[in-house]
Coordinates of C-alpha atoms and ligand atoms in Angstrom, one line a residue:
X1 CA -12.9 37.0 -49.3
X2 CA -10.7 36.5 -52.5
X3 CA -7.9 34.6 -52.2
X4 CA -5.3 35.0 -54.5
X5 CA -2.7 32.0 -54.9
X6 CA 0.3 33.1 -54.4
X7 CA 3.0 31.8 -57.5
X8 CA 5.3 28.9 -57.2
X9 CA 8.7 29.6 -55.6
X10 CA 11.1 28.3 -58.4
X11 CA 14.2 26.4 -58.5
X12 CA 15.4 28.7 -55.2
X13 CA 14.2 31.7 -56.6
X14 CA 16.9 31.3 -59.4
X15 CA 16.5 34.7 -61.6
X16 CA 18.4 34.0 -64.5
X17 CA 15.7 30.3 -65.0
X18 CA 13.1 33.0 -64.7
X19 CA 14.1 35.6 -66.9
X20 CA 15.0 32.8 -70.0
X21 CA 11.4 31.5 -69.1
X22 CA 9.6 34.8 -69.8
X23 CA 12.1 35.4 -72.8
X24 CA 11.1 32.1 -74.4
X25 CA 7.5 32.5 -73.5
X26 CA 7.2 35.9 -74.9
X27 CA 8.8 34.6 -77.8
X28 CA 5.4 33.3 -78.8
X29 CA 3.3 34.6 -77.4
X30 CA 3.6 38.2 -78.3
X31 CA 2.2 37.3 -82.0
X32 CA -1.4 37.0 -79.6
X33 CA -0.6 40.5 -78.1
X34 CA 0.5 39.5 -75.3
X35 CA 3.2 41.7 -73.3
X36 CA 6.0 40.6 -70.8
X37 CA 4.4 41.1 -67.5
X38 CA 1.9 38.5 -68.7
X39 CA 4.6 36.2 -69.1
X40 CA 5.9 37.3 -66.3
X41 CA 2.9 36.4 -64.5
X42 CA 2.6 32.5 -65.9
X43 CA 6.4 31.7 -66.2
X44 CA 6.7 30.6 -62.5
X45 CA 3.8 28.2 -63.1
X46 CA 5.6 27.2 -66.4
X47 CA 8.8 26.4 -65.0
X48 CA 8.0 24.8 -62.1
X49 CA 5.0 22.5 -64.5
X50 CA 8.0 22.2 -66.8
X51 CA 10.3 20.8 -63.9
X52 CA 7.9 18.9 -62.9
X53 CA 6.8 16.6 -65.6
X54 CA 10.6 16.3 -66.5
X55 CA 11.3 14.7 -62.5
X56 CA 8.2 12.6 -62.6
X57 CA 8.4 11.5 -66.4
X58 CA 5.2 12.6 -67.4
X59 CA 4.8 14.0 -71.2
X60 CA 1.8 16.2 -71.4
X61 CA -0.4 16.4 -74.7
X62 CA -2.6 19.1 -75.2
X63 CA -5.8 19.4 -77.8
X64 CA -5.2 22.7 -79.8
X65 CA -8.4 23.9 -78.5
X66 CA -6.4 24.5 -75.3
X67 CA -5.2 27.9 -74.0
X68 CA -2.0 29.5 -75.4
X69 CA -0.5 29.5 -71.9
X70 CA -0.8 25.6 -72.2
X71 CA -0.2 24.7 -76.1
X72 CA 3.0 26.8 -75.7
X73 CA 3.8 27.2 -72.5
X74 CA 3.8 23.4 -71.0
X75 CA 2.6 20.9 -73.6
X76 CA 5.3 18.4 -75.2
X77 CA 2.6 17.4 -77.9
X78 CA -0.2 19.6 -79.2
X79 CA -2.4 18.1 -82.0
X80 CA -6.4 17.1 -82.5
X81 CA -7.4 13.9 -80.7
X82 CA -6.7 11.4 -83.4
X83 CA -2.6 12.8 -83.7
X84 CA -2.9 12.1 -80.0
X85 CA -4.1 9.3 -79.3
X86 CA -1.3 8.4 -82.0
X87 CA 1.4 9.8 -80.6
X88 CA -0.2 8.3 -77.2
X89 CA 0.7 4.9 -78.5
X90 CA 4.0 5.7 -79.6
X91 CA 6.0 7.8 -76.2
X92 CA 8.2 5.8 -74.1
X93 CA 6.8 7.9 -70.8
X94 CA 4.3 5.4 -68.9
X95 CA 3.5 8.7 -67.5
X96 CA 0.8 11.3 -69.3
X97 CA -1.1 14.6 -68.4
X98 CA -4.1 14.8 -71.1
X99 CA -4.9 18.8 -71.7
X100 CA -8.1 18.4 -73.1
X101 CA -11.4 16.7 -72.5
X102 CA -12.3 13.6 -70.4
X103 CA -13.2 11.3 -73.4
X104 CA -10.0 12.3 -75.3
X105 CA -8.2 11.2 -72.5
X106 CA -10.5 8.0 -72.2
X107 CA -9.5 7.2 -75.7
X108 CA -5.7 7.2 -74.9
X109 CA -6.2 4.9 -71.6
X110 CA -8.0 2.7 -73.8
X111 CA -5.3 1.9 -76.2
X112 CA -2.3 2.6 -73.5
X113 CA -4.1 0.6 -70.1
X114 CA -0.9 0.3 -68.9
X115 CA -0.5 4.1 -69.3
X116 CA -0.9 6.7 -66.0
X117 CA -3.3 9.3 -67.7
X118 CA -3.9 12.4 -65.6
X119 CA -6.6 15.1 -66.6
X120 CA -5.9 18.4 -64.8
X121 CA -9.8 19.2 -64.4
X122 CA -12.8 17.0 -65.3
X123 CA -15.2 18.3 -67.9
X124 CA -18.1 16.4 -67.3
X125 CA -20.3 18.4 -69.5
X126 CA -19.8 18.4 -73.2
X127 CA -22.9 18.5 -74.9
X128 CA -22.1 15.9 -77.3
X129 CA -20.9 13.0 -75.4
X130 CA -24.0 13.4 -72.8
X131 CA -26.4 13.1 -75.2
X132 CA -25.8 9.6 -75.8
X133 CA -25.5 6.5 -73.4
X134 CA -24.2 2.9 -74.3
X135 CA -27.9 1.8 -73.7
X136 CA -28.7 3.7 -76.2
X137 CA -26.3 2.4 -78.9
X138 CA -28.1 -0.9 -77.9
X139 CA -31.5 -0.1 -78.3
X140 CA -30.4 1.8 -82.1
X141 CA -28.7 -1.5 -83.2
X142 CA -31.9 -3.5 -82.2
X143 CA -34.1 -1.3 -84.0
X144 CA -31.2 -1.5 -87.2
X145 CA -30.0 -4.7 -87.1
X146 CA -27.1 -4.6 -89.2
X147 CA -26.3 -1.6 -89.6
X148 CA -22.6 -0.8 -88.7
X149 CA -22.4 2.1 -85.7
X150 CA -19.7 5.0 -86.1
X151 CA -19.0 6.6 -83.2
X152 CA -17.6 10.5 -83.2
X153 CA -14.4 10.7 -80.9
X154 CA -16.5 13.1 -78.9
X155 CA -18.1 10.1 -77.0
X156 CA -17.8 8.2 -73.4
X157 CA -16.4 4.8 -73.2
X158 CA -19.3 2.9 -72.6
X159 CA -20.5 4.2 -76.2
X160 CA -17.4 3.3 -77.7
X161 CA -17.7 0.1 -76.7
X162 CA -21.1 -0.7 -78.3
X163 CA -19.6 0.8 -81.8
X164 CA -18.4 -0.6 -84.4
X165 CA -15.5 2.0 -85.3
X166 CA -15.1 5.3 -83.9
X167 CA -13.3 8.5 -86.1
X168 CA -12.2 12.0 -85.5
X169 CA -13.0 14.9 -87.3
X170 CA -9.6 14.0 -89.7
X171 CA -10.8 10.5 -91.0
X172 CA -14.8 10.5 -90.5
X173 CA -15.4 11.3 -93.9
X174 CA -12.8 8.5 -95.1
X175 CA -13.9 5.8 -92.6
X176 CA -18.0 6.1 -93.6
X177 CA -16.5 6.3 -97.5
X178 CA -14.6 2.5 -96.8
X179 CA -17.4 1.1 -95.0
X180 CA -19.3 -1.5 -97.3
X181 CA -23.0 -0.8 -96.8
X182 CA -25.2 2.4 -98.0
X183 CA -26.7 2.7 -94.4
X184 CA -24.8 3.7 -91.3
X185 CA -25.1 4.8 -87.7
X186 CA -23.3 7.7 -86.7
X187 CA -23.6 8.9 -83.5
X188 CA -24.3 11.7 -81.7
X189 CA -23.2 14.6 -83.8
X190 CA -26.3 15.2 -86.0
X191 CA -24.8 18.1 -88.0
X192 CA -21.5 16.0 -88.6
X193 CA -23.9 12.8 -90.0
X194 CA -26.2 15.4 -92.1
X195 CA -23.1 16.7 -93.6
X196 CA -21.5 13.4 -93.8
X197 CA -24.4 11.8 -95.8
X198 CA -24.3 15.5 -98.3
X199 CA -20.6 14.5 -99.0
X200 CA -20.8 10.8 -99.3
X201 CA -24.1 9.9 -100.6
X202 CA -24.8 7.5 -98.1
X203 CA -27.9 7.0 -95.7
X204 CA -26.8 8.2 -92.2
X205 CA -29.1 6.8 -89.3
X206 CA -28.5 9.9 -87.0
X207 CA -28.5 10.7 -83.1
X208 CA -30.1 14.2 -82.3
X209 CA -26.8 15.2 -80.4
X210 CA -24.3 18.6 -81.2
X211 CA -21.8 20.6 -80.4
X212 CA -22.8 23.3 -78.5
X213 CA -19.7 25.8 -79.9
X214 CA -20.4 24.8 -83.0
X215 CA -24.0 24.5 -83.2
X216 CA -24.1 28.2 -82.5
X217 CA -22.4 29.8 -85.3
X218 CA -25.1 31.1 -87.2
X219 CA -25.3 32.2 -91.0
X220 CA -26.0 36.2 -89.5
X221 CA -22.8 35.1 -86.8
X222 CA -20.5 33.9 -89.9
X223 CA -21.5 37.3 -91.8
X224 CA -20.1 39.5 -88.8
X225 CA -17.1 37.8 -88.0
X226 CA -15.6 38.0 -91.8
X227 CA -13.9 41.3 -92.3
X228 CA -12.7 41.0 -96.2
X229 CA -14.2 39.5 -98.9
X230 CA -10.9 38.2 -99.8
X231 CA -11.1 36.5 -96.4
X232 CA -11.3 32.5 -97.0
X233 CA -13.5 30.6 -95.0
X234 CA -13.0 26.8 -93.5
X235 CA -16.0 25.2 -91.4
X236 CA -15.4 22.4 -88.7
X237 CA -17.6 19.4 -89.9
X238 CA -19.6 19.7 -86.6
X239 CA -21.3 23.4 -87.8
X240 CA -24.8 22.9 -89.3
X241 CA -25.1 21.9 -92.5
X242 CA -26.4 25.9 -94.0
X243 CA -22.7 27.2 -92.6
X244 CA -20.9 24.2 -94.6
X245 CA -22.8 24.8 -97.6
X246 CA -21.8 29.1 -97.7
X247 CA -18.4 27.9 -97.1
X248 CA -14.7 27.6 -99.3
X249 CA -13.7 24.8 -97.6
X250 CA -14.6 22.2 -94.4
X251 CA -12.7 20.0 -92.4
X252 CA -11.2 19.0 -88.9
X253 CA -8.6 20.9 -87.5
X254 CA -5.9 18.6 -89.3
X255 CA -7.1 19.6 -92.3
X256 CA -7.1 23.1 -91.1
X257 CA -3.7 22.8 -89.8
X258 CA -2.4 21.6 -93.2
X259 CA -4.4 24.5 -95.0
X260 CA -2.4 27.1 -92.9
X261 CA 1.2 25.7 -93.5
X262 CA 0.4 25.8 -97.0
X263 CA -1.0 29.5 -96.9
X264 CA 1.4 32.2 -98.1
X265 CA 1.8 35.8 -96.8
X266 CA -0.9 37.6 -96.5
X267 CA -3.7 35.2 -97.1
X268 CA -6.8 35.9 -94.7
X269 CA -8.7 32.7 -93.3
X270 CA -11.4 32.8 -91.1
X271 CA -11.2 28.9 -89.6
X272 CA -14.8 28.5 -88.1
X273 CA -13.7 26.2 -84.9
X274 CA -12.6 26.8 -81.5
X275 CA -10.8 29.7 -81.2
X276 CA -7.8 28.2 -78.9
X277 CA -7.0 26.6 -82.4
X278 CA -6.7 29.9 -84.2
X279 CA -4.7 31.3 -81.6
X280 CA -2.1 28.3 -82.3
X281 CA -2.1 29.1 -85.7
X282 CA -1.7 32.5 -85.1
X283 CA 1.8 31.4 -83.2
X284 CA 2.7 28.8 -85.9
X285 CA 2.5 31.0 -89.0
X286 CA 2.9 35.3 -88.7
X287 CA 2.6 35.6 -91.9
X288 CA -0.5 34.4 -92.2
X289 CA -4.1 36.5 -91.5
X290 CA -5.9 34.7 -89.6
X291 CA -9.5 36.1 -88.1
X292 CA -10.6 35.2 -85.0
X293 CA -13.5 33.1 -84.5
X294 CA -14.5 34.1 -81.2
X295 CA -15.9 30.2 -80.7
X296 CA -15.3 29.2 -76.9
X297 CA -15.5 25.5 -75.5
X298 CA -15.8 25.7 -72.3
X299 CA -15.3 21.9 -71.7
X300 CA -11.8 22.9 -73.1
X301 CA -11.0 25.8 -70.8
X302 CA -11.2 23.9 -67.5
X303 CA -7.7 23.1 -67.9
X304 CA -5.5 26.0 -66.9
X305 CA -1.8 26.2 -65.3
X306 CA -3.3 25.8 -61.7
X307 CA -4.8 22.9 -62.1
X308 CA -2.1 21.1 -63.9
X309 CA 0.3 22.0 -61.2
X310 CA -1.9 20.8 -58.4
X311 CA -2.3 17.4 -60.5
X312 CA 1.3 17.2 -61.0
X313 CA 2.6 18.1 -57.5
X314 CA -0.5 15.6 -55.9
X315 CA -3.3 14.3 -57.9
X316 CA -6.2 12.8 -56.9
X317 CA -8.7 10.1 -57.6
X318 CA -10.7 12.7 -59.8
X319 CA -7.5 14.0 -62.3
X320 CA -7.0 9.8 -62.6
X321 CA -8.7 8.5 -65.8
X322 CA -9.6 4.8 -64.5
X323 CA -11.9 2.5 -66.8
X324 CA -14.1 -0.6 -66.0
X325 CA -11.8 -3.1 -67.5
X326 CA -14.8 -5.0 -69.8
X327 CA -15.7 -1.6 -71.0
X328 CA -12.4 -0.7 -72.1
X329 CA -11.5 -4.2 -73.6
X330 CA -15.0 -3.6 -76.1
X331 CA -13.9 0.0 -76.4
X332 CA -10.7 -0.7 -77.5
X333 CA -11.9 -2.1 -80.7
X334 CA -14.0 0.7 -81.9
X335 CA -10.8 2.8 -81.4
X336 CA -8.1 1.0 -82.8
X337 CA -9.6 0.5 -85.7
X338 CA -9.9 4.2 -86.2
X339 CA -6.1 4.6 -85.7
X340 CA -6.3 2.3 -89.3
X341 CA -7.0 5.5 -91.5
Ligands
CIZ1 O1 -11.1 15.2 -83.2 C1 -10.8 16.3 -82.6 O2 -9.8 16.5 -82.0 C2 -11.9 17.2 -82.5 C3 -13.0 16.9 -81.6 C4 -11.9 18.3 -83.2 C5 -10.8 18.6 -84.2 O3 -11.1 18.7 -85.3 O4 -9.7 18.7 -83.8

């Protein structure tokens, strides 16, 4: 049997809220095509998530790898996980609802304990942060002794708390740079180290972890997906190392972001990263050609408006991001440290 969910009543079926939701959502999001029954379709889960967070003071921060429905439908702050965790730090609301991945949410309970942080769905299966346990950030100190560990963003708590400083796809090239040995640990992205220790010089000790998204954009892959060879191309730092080197430029999706307010009409870029990104972009700048990626997380995608209502109207113990207190007191140093650059 299917069962369909039947949409939320809103604000006693008040047709006028309705009809300025859809306007406002269609506002944007006909630049990705789409029409106004679709917004017709999400704007009583909109309104009512929008209502919602505003009676219960929650803000809600969404990764830009999110769906559109979420970035521009619901979120308050939309950004990578280091603007995040930021901004985290800095809103008056004791009250958040993370749009994103577990650990990105971890990281803004460590710095904010005092913080309610709800996730709408658990992703419990990013390929990155299970490849790597605290134990065995142990066990690579002991067989390095000395040898400072960076941790990716993309990483549980209990790993964060055996590192030394953790970093984001925005500051990892500037935080191994300012560290003051040639040898580091960085952990678990292996393509991120290789290409780390290409751009800085230095030895990288690293963890055979990856991105599976990433990981799978192939040299053949890139070749299909770029329509015009006027069509500039900007690689995520966590593709392998062959798609860096065949690109014009590489980066997190800060760096990407800054590329595309600088673009002018009628530049093509082909950003090689999740495509909930591009679809942001897509919003935030018309003018600009941008070619899809076709990259899905699927970590990411868990999150959709259903399952941020339900955690809003009546969460549970599982949309509650609750850390061991030792573990987040040791993690919080790895990841303040990275709000430093
Ligand atoms: O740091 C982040 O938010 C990640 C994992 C990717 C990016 O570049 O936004």
């Amino acid at each position: 049997m299917v069962v369909i969910e039947e949409a939320p009543k809103v604000a006693e079926d008040d047709d006028t809220l309705l009809e300025q939701e859809v306007n406002r959502l269609y506002s944007k999001l006909k630049k990705l095509g789409w029409d106004k029954s679709a917004c017709e379709s999400i704007a009583p889960y909109t309104l009512k998530i929008n209502k919602l967070k505003r009676d219960k003071g929650f803000k809600i921060l969404a990764h830009s790898y999110q769906t559109a429905d979420i970035v521009f439908g619901i979120a308050d702050i939309v950004g990578d996980s280091l603007a995040l965790a930021k901004k985290a730090t800095e809103i008056k609301e004791k009250r958040i609802l993370f749009c994103g991945v577990d650990f990105m949410a971890e990281s803004v309970k460590i710095l904010n304990p005092e913080k309610l942080i709800l996730v709408p769905e658990r992703g419990r299966d990013c390929t990155l942060a299970d490849s790597i346990t605290g134990e065995d950030v142990v066990k690579l100190k002991e067989e390095n002794p000395g040898v400072p560990v960076v941790c990716y963003v993309n990483t549980n708590a209990d790993v964060k708390a055996e590192s030394d400083i953790c970093c984001t796809s925005a500051n990892a090239k500037k935080i191994v740079e300012s560290l003051d040995t040639d040898t580091i640990i960085f952990i678990p992205d292996e393509n991120m180290g290789k290409n780390l220790a290409k751009m800085t010089g230095k030895k990288i000790i690293t963890w055979p972890g990856y991105c599976r998204t990433h990981n799978a954009l192939t040299i053949k892959r890139l070749e299909n997906l770029i329509s015009d060879d006027k069509t500039k191309t900007f690689a995520h730092f966590e593709c392998r190392p062959e798609i860096i080197e065949s690109v014009d430029y590489t980066g997190g999706t800060g760096d990407m972001h800054r590329y595309s307010a600088k673009a002018t009409k009628g530049d093509k870029v082909l950003f090689l990263t999740e495509q909930g990104f591009i679809d942001r972009m897509k919003v935030e700048y018309p003018d600009v050609e941008f070619e899809d990626s076709k990259m899905i997380c699927v970590s990411m995608k868990r999150n959709d408006l259903i399952a941020t209502l339900k955690a809003l109207e009546n969460p549970t113990d599982d949309n509650v991001i609750d850390l061991d207190e030792d573990i987040r007191k040791r993690a919080y140093k790895a990841v303040s440290n990275m709000l430093k650059y």
